Tab-separated table of C-alpha atoms and ligand atoms in Angstrom:
chain	number	residue	atom	x	y	z
E	1	MET	CA	-71.551	53.519	2.117
E	2	ARG	CA	-70.098	55.904	-0.850
E	3	ALA	CA	-65.970	56.005	-1.006
E	4	ILE	CA	-63.529	57.538	-3.385
E	5	ARG	CA	-61.024	54.736	-3.404
E	6	GLN	CA	-58.028	53.554	-6.012
E	7	THR	CA	-56.527	50.461	-6.574
E	8	GLU	CA	-53.668	51.672	-8.138
E	9	TYR	CA	-50.943	54.446	-8.225
E	10	GLY	CA	-51.584	57.468	-10.543
E	11	THR	CA	-53.073	60.454	-11.806
E	12	SER	CA	-56.918	61.599	-10.454
E	13	ASP	CA	-58.328	59.175	-12.850
E	14	VAL	CA	-57.225	56.276	-10.701
E	15	LEU	CA	-59.911	57.723	-8.000
E	16	LYS	CA	-63.058	56.292	-8.652
E	17	LEU	CA	-65.985	56.843	-6.472
E	18	VAL	CA	-67.893	53.344	-5.127
E	19	ASP	CA	-69.854	51.716	-2.992
E	20	ILE	CA	-68.219	50.008	-0.098
E	21	PRO	CA	-69.399	47.949	3.267
E	22	LYS	CA	-69.532	50.401	5.832
E	23	PRO	CA	-66.099	49.831	8.300
E	24	ASP	CA	-66.366	48.275	11.484
E	25	PRO	CA	-64.098	50.165	14.339
E	26	GLY	CA	-61.928	47.837	15.980
E	27	PRO	CA	-60.570	48.107	19.561
E	28	GLY	CA	-59.546	51.746	20.541
E	29	GLU	CA	-61.367	53.239	17.040
E	30	VAL	CA	-64.128	55.307	16.401
E	31	LEU	CA	-66.440	55.129	12.967
E	32	VAL	CA	-67.302	58.828	12.082
E	33	GLU	CA	-70.011	59.797	9.761
E	34	VAL	CA	-68.027	62.570	7.933
E	35	LYS	CA	-69.451	66.146	7.484
E	36	ALA	CA	-66.377	67.202	6.025
E	37	ALA	CA	-63.015	66.065	4.912
E	38	GLY	CA	-59.856	67.964	4.386
E	39	VAL	CA	-57.892	67.824	1.094
E	40	THR	CA	-54.477	67.653	1.542
E	41	MET	CA	-51.033	67.496	-0.507
E	42	GLY	CA	-50.517	63.889	1.578
E	43	ASP	CA	-53.947	62.966	-0.413
E	44	TRP	CA	-52.157	63.973	-3.519
E	45	HIS	CA	-48.652	61.964	-2.591
E	46	LEU	CA	-50.689	58.675	-1.470
E	47	MET	CA	-52.637	58.751	-4.921
E	48	ARG	CA	-49.583	59.299	-7.073
E	49	GLY	CA	-47.568	57.270	-4.905
E	50	GLU	CA	-44.660	59.640	-5.319
E	51	PRO	CA	-41.795	59.727	-4.521
E	52	GLU	CA	-41.723	55.974	-4.802
E	53	ILE	CA	-39.710	55.060	-1.845
E	54	MET	CA	-42.969	55.465	-0.158
E	55	ARG	CA	-44.293	52.843	-1.717
E	56	LEU	CA	-42.306	49.999	0.215
E	57	ALA	CA	-44.208	51.471	3.231
E	58	LEU	CA	-47.591	51.817	1.790
E	59	GLY	CA	-48.190	49.056	-1.262
E	60	ARG	CA	-45.888	48.402	-4.016
E	61	ARG	CA	-48.486	48.366	-6.911
E	62	GLY	CA	-51.529	50.652	-4.747
E	63	PRO	CA	-51.752	51.748	-1.574
E	64	ASN	CA	-52.914	49.089	0.938
E	65	ALA	CA	-55.220	51.758	2.465
E	66	ALA	CA	-57.579	52.490	-0.484
E	67	VAL	CA	-60.131	55.382	0.339
E	68	ARG	CA	-58.383	58.542	0.387
E	69	GLY	CA	-58.798	61.625	2.617
E	70	MET	CA	-57.266	61.925	6.374
E	71	GLU	CA	-58.672	65.144	7.464
E	72	VAL	CA	-62.075	64.592	9.209
E	73	SER	CA	-64.936	66.356	10.617
E	74	GLY	CA	-68.256	64.518	11.831
E	75	VAL	CA	-69.853	63.015	14.366
E	76	VAL	CA	-69.772	59.430	16.507
E	77	ALA	CA	-71.141	56.813	14.657
E	78	THR	CA	-70.270	53.763	16.601
E	79	VAL	CA	-67.317	53.407	19.349
E	80	GLY	CA	-65.031	50.396	19.364
E	81	ASP	CA	-64.071	47.884	22.479
E	82	GLY	CA	-62.424	50.568	25.278
E	83	VAL	CA	-62.893	53.438	23.518
E	84	THR	CA	-63.543	56.177	26.751
E	85	ARG	CA	-63.118	59.801	25.789
E	86	PHE	CA	-66.191	59.919	22.767
E	87	SER	CA	-69.516	58.760	22.697
E	88	VAL	CA	-72.118	58.269	19.798
E	89	GLY	CA	-73.090	61.668	18.916
E	90	ASP	CA	-70.084	63.191	19.984
E	91	GLU	CA	-68.832	66.202	17.334
E	92	VAL	CA	-65.166	65.366	16.471
E	93	PHE	CA	-62.450	65.989	14.403
E	94	GLY	CA	-58.824	64.789	13.658
E	95	TRP	CA	-56.926	62.537	11.241
E	96	SER	CA	-58.930	59.865	9.683
E	97	THR	CA	-58.060	56.685	7.552
E	98	GLY	CA	-60.611	57.143	4.466
E	99	ALA	CA	-62.328	60.588	4.987
E	100	PHE	CA	-63.632	60.675	0.932
E	101	ALA	CA	-66.588	58.507	2.314
E	102	ASP	CA	-69.847	58.493	4.320
E	103	TYR	CA	-68.045	57.155	6.987
E	104	ALA	CA	-64.415	57.010	8.419
E	105	ILE	CA	-62.469	55.072	10.622
E	106	SER	CA	-60.185	56.915	13.154
E	107	PRO	CA	-58.188	55.851	16.212
E	108	GLU	CA	-59.206	57.460	19.256
E	109	ASP	CA	-56.067	58.991	20.348
E	110	ARG	CA	-56.083	60.931	17.106
E	111	LEU	CA	-59.399	62.944	17.403
E	112	ALA	CA	-60.470	65.814	19.618
E	113	LYS	CA	-63.983	67.383	20.452
E	114	LYS	CA	-64.873	69.541	18.208
E	115	PRO	CA	-64.703	72.980	18.489
E	116	ALA	CA	-68.350	74.222	19.129
E	117	SER	CA	-67.686	77.564	17.622
E	118	ILE	CA	-66.484	76.824	13.744
E	119	SER	CA	-68.243	74.540	11.266
E	120	HIS	CA	-67.424	71.053	10.261
E	121	GLU	CA	-66.126	72.351	7.403
E	122	GLU	CA	-63.279	74.556	8.958
E	123	ALA	CA	-62.776	71.846	11.469
E	124	ALA	CA	-62.078	69.504	8.809
E	125	THR	CA	-59.428	71.860	7.483
E	126	SER	CA	-57.370	71.995	10.839
E	127	PRO	CA	-55.474	68.277	11.619
E	128	PHE	CA	-53.261	68.136	8.888
E	129	GLY	CA	-52.237	71.640	8.360
E	130	GLY	CA	-52.449	72.995	12.014
E	131	GLY	CA	-51.009	70.001	13.645
E	132	THR	CA	-47.686	70.322	11.033
E	133	ALA	CA	-47.453	73.881	12.366
E	134	ILE	CA	-47.468	73.323	16.286
E	135	GLN	CA	-44.823	70.538	15.836
E	136	GLY	CA	-42.717	72.658	13.403
E	137	ILE	CA	-43.225	75.842	16.116
E	138	ARG	CA	-41.847	73.258	19.057
E	139	ALA	CA	-39.384	72.101	17.106
E	140	ALA	CA	-37.951	75.461	16.370
E	141	ARG	CA	-38.446	77.010	19.888
E	142	ILE	CA	-40.092	80.330	18.677
E	143	ARG	CA	-39.559	82.714	21.144
E	144	PRO	CA	-41.697	86.512	21.512
E	145	GLY	CA	-40.084	88.502	18.985
E	146	ASP	CA	-38.683	86.549	17.021
E	147	GLU	CA	-38.541	87.343	13.054
E	148	VAL	CA	-39.995	84.264	11.244
E	149	LEU	CA	-40.183	83.601	7.427
E	150	VAL	CA	-43.053	81.329	6.629
E	151	ILE	CA	-42.245	80.014	2.676
E	152	GLY	CA	-45.411	78.565	1.124
E	153	ALA	CA	-47.882	80.737	3.457
E	154	GLY	CA	-51.154	80.795	1.709
E	155	GLY	CA	-51.420	76.737	1.404
E	156	GLY	CA	-52.894	74.181	4.109
E	157	VAL	CA	-49.820	74.552	6.492
E	158	GLY	CA	-49.186	77.912	5.858
E	159	VAL	CA	-52.220	79.438	7.058
E	160	PHE	CA	-51.783	77.943	10.477
E	161	LEU	CA	-48.213	78.672	10.722
E	162	VAL	CA	-48.380	82.150	10.108
E	163	GLN	CA	-51.002	82.581	12.805
E	164	LEU	CA	-49.874	80.366	15.432
E	165	ALA	CA	-46.310	81.574	15.118
E	166	ARG	CA	-47.932	85.195	15.532
E	167	LEU	CA	-49.741	83.864	18.578
E	168	ALA	CA	-46.246	82.327	19.718
E	169	GLY	CA	-45.088	86.086	19.540
E	170	ALA	CA	-43.516	86.199	16.351
E	171	ARG	CA	-43.415	88.534	13.685
E	172	VAL	CA	-44.317	86.504	10.714
E	173	THR	CA	-43.327	87.523	6.797
E	174	GLY	CA	-44.920	85.128	4.581
E	175	VAL	CA	-44.197	84.453	1.141
E	176	ALA	CA	-46.389	83.234	-1.714
E	177	SER	CA	-48.134	84.194	-5.013
E	178	ALA	CA	-49.625	87.264	-5.545
E	179	GLY	CA	-53.027	85.966	-5.286
E	180	LYS	CA	-52.845	84.895	-1.716
E	181	LEU	CA	-50.928	87.929	-0.238
E	182	ASP	CA	-53.898	89.681	0.810
E	183	LEU	CA	-55.065	86.165	2.587
E	184	VAL	CA	-51.525	85.737	4.375
E	185	ARG	CA	-51.796	89.509	5.604
E	186	SER	CA	-55.222	88.896	7.094
E	187	LEU	CA	-53.996	85.955	8.839
E	188	GLY	CA	-51.350	88.376	10.728
E	189	ALA	CA	-48.264	88.188	8.809
E	190	VAL	CA	-46.476	91.771	9.261
E	191	ASP	CA	-45.426	91.274	5.586
E	192	ALA	CA	-46.273	89.369	2.506
E	193	VAL	CA	-44.014	88.620	-0.346
E	194	ASP	CA	-44.541	87.600	-3.906
E	195	TYR	CA	-42.130	85.065	-4.563
E	196	ARG	CA	-42.233	85.291	-8.311
E	197	VAL	CA	-41.927	88.896	-8.106
E	198	ASP	CA	-39.337	89.655	-5.000
E	199	ASP	CA	-36.135	88.837	-4.566
E	200	LEU	CA	-35.776	87.100	-1.049
E	201	THR	CA	-32.092	87.715	-0.663
E	202	ARG	CA	-32.848	91.316	0.027
E	203	PHE	CA	-33.897	89.782	3.752
E	204	ALA	CA	-30.199	87.999	3.948
E	205	GLY	CA	-29.534	87.682	7.867
E	206	ARG	CA	-33.001	88.860	8.985
E	207	PHE	CA	-34.966	85.698	10.925
E	208	ALA	CA	-34.462	83.599	13.801
E	209	VAL	CA	-36.784	80.932	11.912
E	210	VAL	CA	-37.088	79.875	8.445
E	211	PHE	CA	-40.096	77.516	7.702
E	212	ASP	CA	-39.879	76.016	4.050
E	213	ILE	CA	-43.101	74.065	3.377
E	214	ALA	CA	-42.903	75.062	-0.445
E	215	GLY	CA	-39.777	72.738	-0.261
E	216	ALA	CA	-38.052	74.648	-3.560
E	217	ARG	CA	-35.443	76.553	-1.744
E	218	PRO	CA	-31.807	75.509	-2.025
E	219	LEU	CA	-30.407	75.138	1.367
E	220	GLY	CA	-27.413	77.696	0.813
E	221	LEU	CA	-30.434	80.290	0.309
E	222	LEU	CA	-32.457	79.174	3.286
E	223	ARG	CA	-28.979	79.692	5.206
E	224	ARG	CA	-28.372	83.175	3.831
E	225	LEU	CA	-31.896	84.065	5.109
E	226	THR	CA	-31.471	82.584	8.949
E	227	ARG	CA	-29.025	84.533	11.315
E	228	ARG	CA	-26.591	82.433	12.979
E	229	ARG	CA	-27.733	80.340	15.683
E	230	GLY	CA	-31.018	80.557	14.052
E	231	ALA	CA	-33.326	77.232	12.696
E	232	ILE	CA	-34.507	76.442	9.414
E	233	VAL	CA	-37.680	73.881	9.408
E	234	LEU	CA	-38.041	71.644	5.971
E	235	VAL	CA	-41.667	70.893	6.280
E	236	GLY	CA	-42.350	70.259	2.289
E	237	ALA	CA	-41.161	67.748	0.142
E	238	GLU	CA	-42.463	68.543	-3.222
E	239	GLY	CA	-40.364	68.839	-6.379
E	240	GLY	CA	-37.169	66.443	-6.627
E	241	GLY	CA	-36.768	63.347	-8.465
E	242	ARG	CA	-40.131	60.988	-8.906
E	243	MET	CA	-38.044	58.029	-6.563
E	244	LEU	CA	-36.647	60.120	-3.985
E	245	GLY	CA	-38.755	63.581	-4.000
E	246	ARG	CA	-36.561	66.103	-1.476
E	247	LEU	CA	-35.138	63.217	0.372
E	248	GLY	CA	-31.950	64.023	-0.832
E	249	ARG	CA	-32.001	67.706	0.295
E	250	ASN	CA	-32.864	66.429	3.742
E	251	LEU	CA	-30.410	64.276	3.829
E	252	ARG	CA	-27.614	66.969	2.625
E	253	ALA	CA	-29.277	69.180	5.663
E	254	ALA	CA	-28.847	66.503	8.327
E	255	LEU	CA	-25.139	65.851	6.755
E	256	TRP	CA	-24.451	69.829	6.885
E	257	SER	CA	-26.501	70.563	9.988
E	258	PRO	CA	-23.022	70.097	12.611
E	259	PHE	CA	-20.981	72.291	10.803
E	260	VAL	CA	-23.018	75.363	10.136
E	261	SER	CA	-24.232	77.916	12.789
E	262	GLN	CA	-27.599	77.295	12.015
E	263	ARG	CA	-29.818	74.184	13.131
E	264	PHE	CA	-31.624	72.243	10.464
E	265	ILE	CA	-34.644	70.826	11.567
E	266	THR	CA	-36.529	68.325	8.880
E	267	LEU	CA	-39.867	67.822	10.353
E	268	THR	CA	-42.042	64.527	10.465
E	269	ALA	CA	-45.365	65.501	11.459
E	270	SER	CA	-46.784	63.046	13.435
E	271	ASP	CA	-51.123	62.860	14.051
E	272	ASP	CA	-51.662	63.632	17.411
E	273	GLY	CA	-54.553	64.316	19.160
E	274	ARG	CA	-53.193	66.233	22.055
E	275	ASP	CA	-52.238	68.734	19.554
E	276	PHE	CA	-55.346	68.655	17.888
E	277	GLU	CA	-57.162	69.395	21.669
E	278	GLN	CA	-54.545	72.954	21.614
E	279	LEU	CA	-56.238	73.638	18.118
E	280	ARG	CA	-59.607	73.398	19.731
E	281	GLU	CA	-58.948	75.481	22.312
E	282	HIS	CA	-57.097	78.245	19.943
E	283	PHE	CA	-60.318	77.998	17.686
E	284	GLU	CA	-62.812	78.804	21.052
E	285	ALA	CA	-60.883	81.342	22.103
E	286	GLY	CA	-61.435	83.096	18.806
E	287	ASP	CA	-57.615	83.493	18.076
E	288	LEU	CA	-57.428	80.873	15.183
E	289	ARG	CA	-59.263	80.734	11.946
E	290	SER	CA	-59.703	78.085	9.404
E	291	PRO	CA	-59.695	79.949	5.864
E	292	VAL	CA	-61.960	77.486	3.750
E	293	GLY	CA	-60.951	78.440	0.305
E	294	VAL	CA	-63.290	76.007	-1.947
E	295	THR	CA	-65.631	73.355	-1.357
E	296	TYR	CA	-66.427	70.162	-2.876
E	297	ALA	CA	-68.884	67.313	-3.708
E	298	LEU	CA	-67.397	64.077	-2.658
E	299	GLU	CA	-67.732	62.822	-6.520
E	300	ASP	CA	-65.711	65.549	-7.028
E	301	ALA	CA	-62.933	64.858	-4.708
E	302	PRO	CA	-60.482	63.925	-7.529
E	303	ARG	CA	-60.625	67.731	-9.089
E	304	ALA	CA	-60.282	69.120	-5.663
E	305	LEU	CA	-56.576	66.788	-5.722
E	306	ASP	CA	-55.852	68.319	-9.000
E	307	ASP	CA	-56.653	72.016	-8.367
E	308	LEU	CA	-54.352	71.795	-5.077
E	309	ALA	CA	-51.402	70.257	-6.866
E	310	ALA	CA	-52.007	73.216	-9.619
E	311	GLY	CA	-51.993	75.880	-6.930
E	312	LEU	CA	-55.324	76.769	-7.672
E	313	ILE	CA	-56.640	77.190	-4.117
E	314	PRO	CA	-56.139	79.836	-1.523
E	315	GLY	CA	-56.248	78.596	2.076
E	316	LYS	CA	-57.917	75.120	2.391
E	317	ALA	CA	-59.944	72.852	0.604
E	318	VAL	CA	-63.122	70.714	1.708
E	319	VAL	CA	-64.819	67.897	0.549
E	320	ILE	CA	-68.466	67.489	1.474
E	321	PRO	CA	-70.045	64.191	1.572
J	1	LIG	N1	-42.826	67.307	7.210
J	1	LIG	C1	-44.283	67.056	7.248
J	1	LIG	O1	-44.542	66.184	8.542
J	1	LIG	C2	-45.396	67.637	6.398
J	1	LIG	C3	-46.450	67.737	7.130
J	1	LIG	C4	-47.338	68.208	6.612
J	1	LIG	C5	-47.296	68.393	4.910
J	1	LIG	N2	-46.379	68.475	4.440
J	1	LIG	C6	-45.641	68.807	3.259
J	1	LIG	O2	-45.519	70.168	3.318
J	1	LIG	C7	-46.181	70.987	1.648
J	1	LIG	C8	-47.360	71.626	1.931
J	1	LIG	O3	-48.112	71.047	2.187
J	1	LIG	P1	-49.631	71.863	2.489
J	1	LIG	O4	-50.881	71.056	2.569
J	1	LIG	O5	-49.567	73.376	2.914
J	1	LIG	O6	-49.697	71.922	0.596
J	1	LIG	P2	-50.388	73.162	-0.243
J	1	LIG	O7	-51.928	73.830	0.548
J	1	LIG	O8	-50.361	72.928	-1.771
J	1	LIG	O9	-49.515	74.652	0.086
J	1	LIG	C9	-48.078	74.792	-0.504
J	1	LIG	C10	-48.028	76.475	-0.930
J	1	LIG	O10	-46.528	76.162	-1.502
J	1	LIG	C11	-46.728	77.507	-2.362
J	1	LIG	N3	-45.672	77.523	-2.843
J	1	LIG	C12	-45.350	76.702	-4.191
J	1	LIG	N4	-44.641	76.933	-4.673
J	1	LIG	C13	-43.966	77.529	-4.441
J	1	LIG	C14	-42.417	78.673	-4.159
J	1	LIG	N5	-41.586	78.150	-5.100
J	1	LIG	N6	-42.303	79.316	-3.510
J	1	LIG	C15	-43.090	79.638	-2.242
J	1	LIG	N7	-44.348	78.961	-2.068
J	1	LIG	C16	-44.644	78.322	-3.058
J	1	LIG	C17	-48.165	77.500	-2.756
J	1	LIG	O11	-48.764	78.573	-3.188
J	1	LIG	P3	-48.770	79.179	-4.840
J	1	LIG	O12	-50.012	78.628	-5.335
J	1	LIG	O13	-49.308	80.651	-4.214
J	1	LIG	O14	-47.839	79.017	-5.020
J	1	LIG	C18	-49.012	76.451	-1.976
J	1	LIG	O15	-49.737	77.534	-1.054
J	1	LIG	C19	-46.207	69.180	1.192
J	1	LIG	O16	-45.123	69.081	0.417
J	1	LIG	C20	-46.580	68.414	1.979
J	1	LIG	O17	-46.582	67.033	1.753
J	1	LIG	C21	-45.117	68.028	5.352
């Protein structure tokens, strides 16, 4: 089968289209014939091996899991021993190791049945961003009527956070660059502001919950935007040093938290099939949509990651083998 694989960390040049044997699913695993794979900043971080502290867990010289792609939608090709929820031929979506390929392995508990009402492209864009959004909303304990700010509202996590927070009854303000403001409004934000021209301090003290997905705002500013007793959810980790990234900011938030009136929550999302079931229900009810911005052929996956990191994708990018 064809796959986009890397043997060392670096820029997108390290990603090569190669022919490798089709993997066999182990116990509790499923082999999925990939119809579409979402493109995420998680893939970009794995490609770069940054922040470098990640390499202690993921592989010193190159990633132990060599094929990129972690969001998948496709058809079950083979099931491993003990798999009970899926059969050959089922359409599924969820988390995978190595979805930028013709076939990919997923643990059974990280998949859900694909919503019949949406395409594989749409389904493939949702597990990482949608799952993160569900877990962030749960952690923040959003209540109907809450004013919620989403910084980075036009990206892979933001497009789902805006919609799911609105479904939870919140009044959402989205922050994005000018080209993504219409998208953010179309997803249900009551207001969308351009961070390049708008001074966010005009919203001081307004929000019950602030999600920082872009990861670029000082903690003091995030506190200023949030009400007393409100919650500040740190989702994104862009910027910061190559070694630690935004880890320092997250540590400061944890140290600060007991002494300030707001709750700092550092989100570490997990890939849980139960969240994907929740996404499926929303898609089938027609109250959630997956904004596919751009599609790429498998061989163009390196360019897809470059475009994502450059902020050129409104909504989500998808690779189609
Ligand atoms: N904590 C967790 O468990 C978890 C889970 C998933 C993802 N993440 C992290 O969350 C981050 C976002 O992931 P993603 O998939 O949503 O990435 P993405 O698709 O690249 O979206 C990020 C968005 O942030 C916007 N942005 C960039 N700089 C900004 C700024 N200064 N102010 C406001 N918005 C800005 C970009 O929009 P413009 O192009 O308009 O600037 C872009 O749409 C990444 O760091 C990822 O690693 C964390």
